[in-house]
Amino acid sequence: MIPSPFEYVKVRSVDEALSALAEHGEDAKFLAGGHSLLPIMKLRLSVPSTLVDISGITDLSYVRVEGDQVAIGALTRHHELERSDVARAEVSILPHVAGRVGDPQVRHRGTIGGTVAHSDPASDLPTALLALDGTVVVQGPGGRREIPVTEFWLGFFETALAPDELVIEVRVPRTGADGWGYEKFTRRENDWPIVAAAAVQGRVALANMAGAVVRATATEEALARGASIAEAAALADQGTSPGSDMHGDAEYRRHLARLLTRRALERAAA
């Protein structure tokens, strides 16, 4: 299908982006890599009146250490995160997961800020960020604010981001050599996961088990009580609400959540 007509505005700074958004109103959308937004525009699930192209804001592309955290600019592309020496040394789950997103075309155009703001419950990187207990930094007319990832994704395509704000950075703790695990099940390697599980330091996050990526809180609580990996993983689907589609029904997804959580935890403990 063909998207509805729209205006196009190119900006070179965060201030220009926010000014353009204020000028064009709530029907304007930011465009970075475009691999999340353009497909839903073609289906007319999103019909913005204006696209504000922020891909030229070079100041928002970086991966660097800041104190006990790793800061990642919102316009850092997946392949840049995958190849980052800083990320590999300080938070190695992220380059691993970034390397499993879609295909090379998607990884070379898609940005971490775009996938965070899109809030697709089947997204790889948000699942890892949730397990890392990261923070999303946003900026609007009132300045910057930090939103914990546990409070950022509210539902399908819904976030805590205000209509006049822009994601500018993601921050995650430096995990160093601590173990982690990431497991996903797909029909084909470059597909969205039917279910995915990320495990980091006793935290577990799941993709495609609710309207947004979610933490497997029953599993985390069981681990904190001293339960075995098998016992804790058996609780992974508790409190989730998976849907059913052509790829699998809800019960199949619950089975996958338990299985992949066990595998992710075993890898993290290895």
Coordinates of C-alpha atoms in Angstrom, one line a residue:
M1 CA 0.0 0.0 0.0
I2 CA 1.0 3.7 -0.3
P3 CA 1.1 6.0 2.7
S4 CA -1.1 9.0 2.9
P5 CA 0.4 12.3 1.7
F6 CA 2.6 14.1 4.2
E7 CA 5.0 17.0 4.5
Y8 CA 8.7 16.4 5.0
V9 CA 11.1 18.5 7.2
K10 CA 14.8 17.8 7.6
V11 CA 16.5 19.0 10.9
R12 CA 20.1 19.1 12.1
S13 CA 19.7 19.5 15.9
V14 CA 17.5 18.5 18.8
D15 CA 16.3 22.1 19.2
E16 CA 15.3 22.2 15.5
A17 CA 13.5 18.9 15.9
L18 CA 11.5 20.1 18.9
S19 CA 10.7 23.4 17.2
A20 CA 9.5 21.5 14.1
L21 CA 7.3 19.2 16.2
A22 CA 5.8 22.2 18.0
E23 CA 5.1 23.9 14.7
H24 CA 3.4 21.0 13.0
G25 CA 1.5 19.7 16.0
E26 CA 0.6 16.2 17.3
D27 CA 0.1 14.8 13.9
A28 CA 3.9 15.1 13.2
K29 CA 6.2 12.1 13.6
F30 CA 9.9 11.9 13.9
L31 CA 11.7 9.8 11.3
A32 CA 15.1 8.2 12.0
G33 CA 15.9 4.9 10.3
G34 CA 12.3 4.5 9.2
H35 CA 12.1 0.7 9.5
S36 CA 9.5 0.8 12.2
L37 CA 7.5 3.8 11.1
L38 CA 7.3 3.4 7.3
P39 CA 5.8 -0.1 7.3
I40 CA 2.9 1.0 9.5
M41 CA 2.5 4.1 7.4
K42 CA 2.1 1.9 4.3
L43 CA -0.6 0.0 6.1
R44 CA -2.1 3.4 7.1
L45 CA -2.0 2.3 10.8
S46 CA -0.2 5.6 11.2
V47 CA -1.0 8.7 9.1
P48 CA 1.2 11.6 10.2
S49 CA 0.7 14.9 8.5
T50 CA 4.4 15.7 8.7
L51 CA 7.6 13.7 9.0
V52 CA 10.4 15.4 10.8
D53 CA 13.7 13.7 9.6
I54 CA 16.1 13.6 12.5
S55 CA 18.7 11.3 10.9
G56 CA 21.1 14.2 10.4
I57 CA 21.5 15.0 14.1
T58 CA 25.0 13.5 14.3
D59 CA 25.4 14.5 18.0
L60 CA 23.0 11.7 18.9
S61 CA 25.1 8.9 17.6
Y62 CA 27.6 7.5 20.2
V63 CA 28.3 4.7 22.6
R64 CA 30.4 5.8 25.6
V65 CA 31.1 5.2 29.3
E66 CA 29.8 7.7 31.7
G67 CA 30.6 6.8 35.3
D68 CA 29.0 3.4 36.1
Q69 CA 26.8 3.5 33.1
V70 CA 27.0 3.1 29.3
A71 CA 25.3 6.0 27.4
I72 CA 24.0 5.3 23.9
G73 CA 22.8 8.1 21.7
A74 CA 19.3 7.7 20.2
L75 CA 20.6 7.8 16.6
T76 CA 23.1 5.1 17.1
R77 CA 22.4 2.4 14.5
H78 CA 22.0 -1.2 15.4
H79 CA 25.2 -2.2 13.4
E80 CA 27.2 0.5 15.2
L81 CA 26.1 -0.9 18.6
E82 CA 26.9 -4.4 17.4
R83 CA 30.4 -3.4 16.5
S84 CA 31.1 -1.0 19.4
D85 CA 34.2 -1.9 21.4
V86 CA 32.8 0.0 24.3
A87 CA 29.5 -2.0 24.3
R88 CA 31.3 -5.3 23.9
A89 CA 33.5 -4.6 26.9
E90 CA 30.9 -3.0 29.2
V91 CA 27.5 -4.4 28.3
S92 CA 28.0 -7.3 25.9
I93 CA 24.4 -8.4 25.7
L94 CA 23.5 -5.3 23.7
P95 CA 25.9 -5.9 20.7
H96 CA 24.9 -9.5 20.7
V97 CA 21.2 -8.7 20.5
A98 CA 21.8 -5.8 18.0
G99 CA 23.4 -8.3 15.7
R100 CA 20.3 -10.4 15.7
V101 CA 17.9 -7.7 14.8
G102 CA 16.3 -8.2 11.3
D103 CA 18.7 -8.3 8.4
P104 CA 21.8 -6.2 7.4
Q105 CA 19.6 -3.5 5.8
V106 CA 17.5 -3.1 9.0
R107 CA 20.7 -3.1 11.2
H108 CA 22.4 -0.4 9.0
R109 CA 19.4 1.9 9.1
G110 CA 17.5 1.2 12.3
T111 CA 18.3 3.2 15.4
I112 CA 18.1 2.4 19.1
G113 CA 16.0 5.5 19.7
G114 CA 13.6 4.5 17.0
T115 CA 13.1 1.0 18.4
V116 CA 12.7 2.3 21.9
A117 CA 10.1 4.9 20.9
H118 CA 8.2 2.5 18.7
S119 CA 7.2 0.2 21.6
D120 CA 6.7 -3.0 19.6
P121 CA 6.2 -5.9 22.1
A122 CA 8.3 -8.2 19.9
S123 CA 11.4 -5.9 19.7
D124 CA 14.8 -7.5 20.5
L125 CA 16.7 -4.5 21.9
P126 CA 13.9 -3.2 24.2
T127 CA 13.8 -6.7 25.7
A128 CA 17.5 -6.6 26.5
L129 CA 17.2 -3.0 27.8
L130 CA 14.4 -4.1 30.2
A131 CA 16.5 -6.9 31.6
L132 CA 19.4 -4.4 32.1
D133 CA 17.1 -2.1 34.1
G134 CA 18.1 0.8 31.8
T135 CA 16.9 4.4 31.6
V136 CA 15.5 6.4 28.7
V137 CA 16.5 10.0 28.5
V138 CA 14.0 12.3 26.7
Q139 CA 14.0 16.0 25.9
G140 CA 11.1 18.4 25.4
P141 CA 10.3 22.1 25.7
G142 CA 10.7 21.8 29.5
G143 CA 14.2 20.2 29.3
R144 CA 15.4 16.7 29.8
R145 CA 14.0 14.0 32.0
E146 CA 15.0 10.4 32.7
I147 CA 12.4 7.6 32.6
P148 CA 13.2 4.1 33.9
V149 CA 12.5 1.4 31.2
T150 CA 10.2 -0.3 33.7
E151 CA 7.9 2.7 33.3
F152 CA 8.5 3.6 29.7
W153 CA 6.7 1.0 27.6
L154 CA 3.0 1.2 28.5
G155 CA 1.4 -1.0 25.7
F156 CA 1.3 -1.7 22.0
F157 CA 2.9 1.4 20.3
E158 CA 2.4 3.3 23.6
T159 CA 5.1 4.9 25.8
A160 CA 5.5 7.4 28.6
L161 CA 7.0 9.8 26.0
A162 CA 5.0 13.0 25.9
P163 CA 3.8 14.2 22.4
D164 CA 6.3 17.1 22.4
E165 CA 9.3 15.0 23.5
L166 CA 12.1 13.2 21.7
V167 CA 14.2 10.2 22.9
I168 CA 17.8 11.4 22.9
E169 CA 19.7 8.7 24.8
V170 CA 19.5 5.3 26.5
R171 CA 21.6 4.5 29.6
V172 CA 22.3 1.1 31.0
P173 CA 24.5 -0.1 33.9
R174 CA 28.0 -1.4 33.1
T175 CA 27.7 -5.1 33.6
G176 CA 31.3 -6.0 32.8
A177 CA 31.9 -9.7 32.8
D178 CA 28.6 -10.6 34.5
G179 CA 26.8 -13.4 32.8
W180 CA 23.8 -12.8 30.5
G181 CA 21.6 -14.8 28.2
Y182 CA 19.4 -14.0 25.3
E183 CA 17.2 -16.5 23.5
K184 CA 14.6 -16.0 20.9
F185 CA 12.4 -18.3 18.7
T186 CA 11.6 -17.3 15.1
R187 CA 10.3 -18.9 12.0
R188 CA 13.3 -17.4 10.1
E189 CA 16.4 -15.8 11.5
N190 CA 15.5 -12.3 10.4
D191 CA 11.9 -12.4 11.7
W192 CA 10.4 -10.8 14.7
P193 CA 10.7 -13.2 17.7
I194 CA 7.6 -15.3 18.4
V195 CA 8.9 -15.1 21.9
A196 CA 12.2 -13.9 23.3
A197 CA 13.8 -13.9 26.8
A198 CA 16.7 -11.9 28.1
A199 CA 18.4 -12.6 31.5
V200 CA 20.9 -10.3 33.3
Q201 CA 21.9 -10.5 36.9
G202 CA 18.7 -12.2 38.0
R203 CA 16.4 -10.0 35.9
V204 CA 14.4 -11.6 33.1
A205 CA 12.5 -9.7 30.3
L206 CA 10.2 -11.2 27.7
A207 CA 9.2 -10.2 24.2
N208 CA 5.8 -10.9 22.7
M209 CA 4.2 -12.0 25.9
A210 CA 2.0 -8.9 26.5
G211 CA 1.2 -5.5 24.9
A212 CA 4.7 -4.4 25.6
V213 CA 8.0 -6.1 26.6
V214 CA 7.6 -7.2 30.2
R215 CA 9.6 -8.5 33.1
A216 CA 9.1 -12.1 34.3
T217 CA 8.5 -11.0 37.9
A218 CA 7.5 -14.4 39.2
T219 CA 10.7 -15.9 37.9
E220 CA 12.8 -13.0 39.4
E221 CA 11.1 -13.4 42.8
A222 CA 11.7 -17.2 42.7
L223 CA 15.4 -16.7 41.9
A224 CA 15.7 -14.2 44.8
R225 CA 14.2 -16.8 47.1
G226 CA 16.9 -19.3 46.1
A227 CA 14.9 -21.4 43.6
S228 CA 16.7 -23.4 41.0
I229 CA 16.8 -22.2 37.4
A230 CA 14.3 -24.8 36.3
E231 CA 11.9 -24.0 39.1
A232 CA 12.1 -20.2 38.5
A233 CA 11.8 -20.6 34.7
A234 CA 8.7 -22.6 35.1
L235 CA 7.0 -19.5 36.4
A236 CA 8.1 -17.2 33.5
D237 CA 4.7 -16.8 31.9
Q238 CA 2.9 -15.9 35.2
G239 CA 1.3 -12.5 35.0
T240 CA 1.7 -12.2 31.2
S241 CA -1.0 -11.9 28.5
P242 CA 0.3 -13.4 25.2
G243 CA -1.9 -13.2 22.2
S244 CA -2.6 -15.7 19.5
D245 CA -1.9 -15.3 15.8
M246 CA -0.7 -17.3 12.7
H247 CA 2.6 -18.0 14.4
G248 CA 1.3 -19.6 17.5
D249 CA -1.5 -19.5 20.1
A250 CA -1.2 -18.1 23.6
E251 CA -0.5 -21.5 25.2
Y252 CA 2.3 -22.1 22.7
R253 CA 3.9 -18.7 23.6
R254 CA 3.6 -19.5 27.3
H255 CA 5.5 -22.8 26.7
L256 CA 8.2 -20.9 24.7
A257 CA 8.5 -18.3 27.5
R258 CA 9.2 -21.0 30.1
L259 CA 11.6 -22.8 27.8
L260 CA 13.6 -19.8 26.6
T261 CA 13.8 -18.3 30.0
R262 CA 15.4 -21.5 31.3
R263 CA 17.9 -21.4 28.4
A264 CA 18.7 -17.7 28.9
L265 CA 19.2 -18.2 32.7
E266 CA 21.4 -21.3 32.1
R267 CA 23.6 -19.3 29.7
A268 CA 23.8 -16.4 32.1
A269 CA 25.0 -18.8 34.8
A270 CA 27.5 -20.7 32.7

